C-alpha angles and dihedrals in degrees: 000000000000088000091052091050092050092047090048092049092048090049093047091048090050091047092049089049093053092041090055090045088051093050092048091048091046091049092046089048091050092048089048092051091046093048091048091050091050095047089052089063126215114329115237116261092201119121135159112295135173115270111219126206123207132195123227086268089057092247116141107251097175149343132217128203141150119247091314139060110240135170132169124221128170123255089248090058091056117089117245090240095067092044094048094042091052094047093046095054102031108032118353093180093050095124093045103051133067097236097298129074099208094186090058092041091055092049092047092047092053090052091048091051091051092050093038089227141071102271104133122069125208101169117150123219088261091054092046091051092050090051092049093050105041114006148054124253095243115136099231132129091238091057092047091054091049090047091053092051093050091046090052091052091048091053093046096052106029133050124237096261091053092050092047090048091052094046095051089047094054109031115111118248099179132253092068092299115134116187133017095275094054090044093051092050092047100045101032107014092235138101117269094246089066096056117125124220090259093052094042094050090050092051092045089064097054101076091064088071114350094196097037097045101034106120087215091058102032116010094181095053091045093051092049093052091045090058089050091053094048088050091052090048090054092048090052091050096246094122138014127246091255092050089051093051092047091051093049093050096044117104124234129218115202129202119259116240130194133181091247119083130198117260111252119242119260099354094182090050091050092051088057090048089055091049092050093046090050090055094043096049095034094231135115122277089246090055091052090053096048100033098094092241126159107220117193107203135195094241118134105200095208090054091051093049091047093051091049091046093052094049092049090047097052102034118054119224090242093064117091099203116121131230138193124190141171141183121207135184108250093214104049109010096247110159105226098180137011135182121183101183147345097274126014094196090056095043128006091188105127107223092181094061109014104039119083113200136172105273099207117192093351084088094064098086088064091049092054092044086058090046093055088063089055096057101276123131136185088271098049106130125221125169117252108215139115105293137182111214117203115229115208124314099302095086096251117146135201116212113189123186136210122242108279090004089275117155134171090222088212138065117292132185125257089245092058093041090057093045095052092030097238109194096196092059092048095051093044089052093048092050092046098052094033125257090250088070092061091046090054092046092054089053091048088056092052100257105147098190102107102228122203115247095239130135092251091060086082087066096048102263090156125087120237133164121253089238092057091046091051092053091047092052089045090057090050093051093046093039091224138102089218093080113095129171109248140162102200127073098173143356124202132178123241089277092054094251108151114243099170137008122182117250126172115250123216116211112195090190089063099034116165118218106235094205095053091042092053092048090055093043091056092044088058091062084068092079087077096040115098091197086078093056111123133141083348135023120258110269094245093062095106093059107024090096088065094053122095098174143050110281136165131197151123133244126208134196134188128166088267107028139051119196139183121178117172142154151197126203087271107039144019119209130187133189130188124187128186146103126288090226105087095216098048113101131213103249116158128076092239092052089055095048099047098086095054094041095051090044095051097046092044094051093048092049097049091045096049095090094041128092118248115271138188134211109249114226118231115250095252099056127075131209115228133167112246134191102240093210100053104019089234126132110274116260133188093271099048113119094212137017137189129196110236132179124220142139112289091246090061096053106119116241092208114094124205108239098012147328089088090150095062108120128219095258092055091050092052091048090050091064099033098096097040112124114251093244096055092089092051093049092045091051098040095051 
């Protein structure tokens, strides 16, 4: 007996010793795991989410996602019914444990041991969220350990509401819908915050088996699980018995779904938005599309519809010619409409932003801007006649021609040369000031295509995208380098934190002279002014009968490209027409007229609801009426006159029809006391 007592004592002492050692090791292991979890820091809660695009009017114009539909809403935006239904069926002690429900784990472990396999689950909401974010759904011990570590980190660094919010935003509800917002929209065509108890309890049952419990796949299974969930909600005290019975008896109306989907608005525009967002956020395009961003764009839906309507109206579906067109706010560079081709589904290639085509005579305003800095003015005279220009010292010559071989065979003003698009005047100017001056000017106006300083550059021999040309024209109209064509006003994350907001940028290294810019802007209104008709009609003659307001602009034509870029004080619009095949020429009359016709009808339509507006001259330029034929100041006997703007020092002292002896000082005194608004009124009316 004594031996038995001694043996038992030694055994008990040894058991106690090993028990204590086991507890110490367990505690040490737990502390090690806890320390490891803490040192790893908070795990990211980010997962793929739908990126949503908004127009200027805050209407949704499109959404991007990967293979799944995902949205993120805050826990406060979720109805109590969905939170309570989920907790009741998935993890009723969610707010009481630290990521692990040991009572459920023990019961599940006992079942697993009996079956000699992992058949019983006891995962908490935290563990499920960890698995959804970071892990596979394989039932292995390795995955279970990883899941536990992630769950521990989630519990350490995030509160319960944050974990529940993340879980309900990422759990799979079937049919490609991840998260309660996507599920609510898919099943009931409403936002999650509008879900009723009946609807919420139905959706809460789907994640257990998205195919098996989807009410759209198996109404009987779904209804059975809904009743179970409502019963659990009653047991947990979330609802009363009467509320449960009402929810069971209430009918449900589901959204109808078809294989066809509506075409998103302005797909070419949205592609440019993604490209800009990728550059702004310094992430890939795919990350933009699946990052859950809210991107507020510059699109005006009426402008986009108008542009699309005019293209369809003027170009028949049978024709295979391509078109690119844009509309931009003249004050801030916001792109309000953009089309990159005839049919996005046939070709997503964006000809407005990606294609670089020879710009033809649309380059001339920048040439004359450069010339104004070299002593030229709108009344500078150069002879328009066939001319051979010597190139370098090797005897080579360049012999440009005018359209239709028409020449004035006498000196003409810069204003008239621009209005009728005289090529001889342009090349002579380019050669006189030096082609490098035009190259530098293009760079000043933000055109990145490095042009070659050759005589033909004056006629647009370089290739530039429509998008770049639009920005450059916008800078000219505004008279500032701060204007930049853009499609994004603001980007926020899924919690509405502002990540980017557009602000104009001033670049002193590429500063634009506002006086010269305004002078050229006004000169471009001459393409619609018949007073500048001479040996040829002004280039806007085919469409000026359609125009009811003051516009300026410049057209351009090559063998392969047709351009029209024009503006009002409110908007700039540009149109390019041509074939994708580089060697295919524009040949028919219709192909040559499309750009101007689409431009004119689009500008008239978008301006119809707007009040009339005028360009405001800069303080250092003066408006003076000029005889277009001689370049002299208009007198009482002049047959025609044209208002032109220039610096006071450039105002000619000669007067058409008399007063030739008036000197420069008298001319300046004549205008000294004019009110500032006189020029605006004269021009506008």
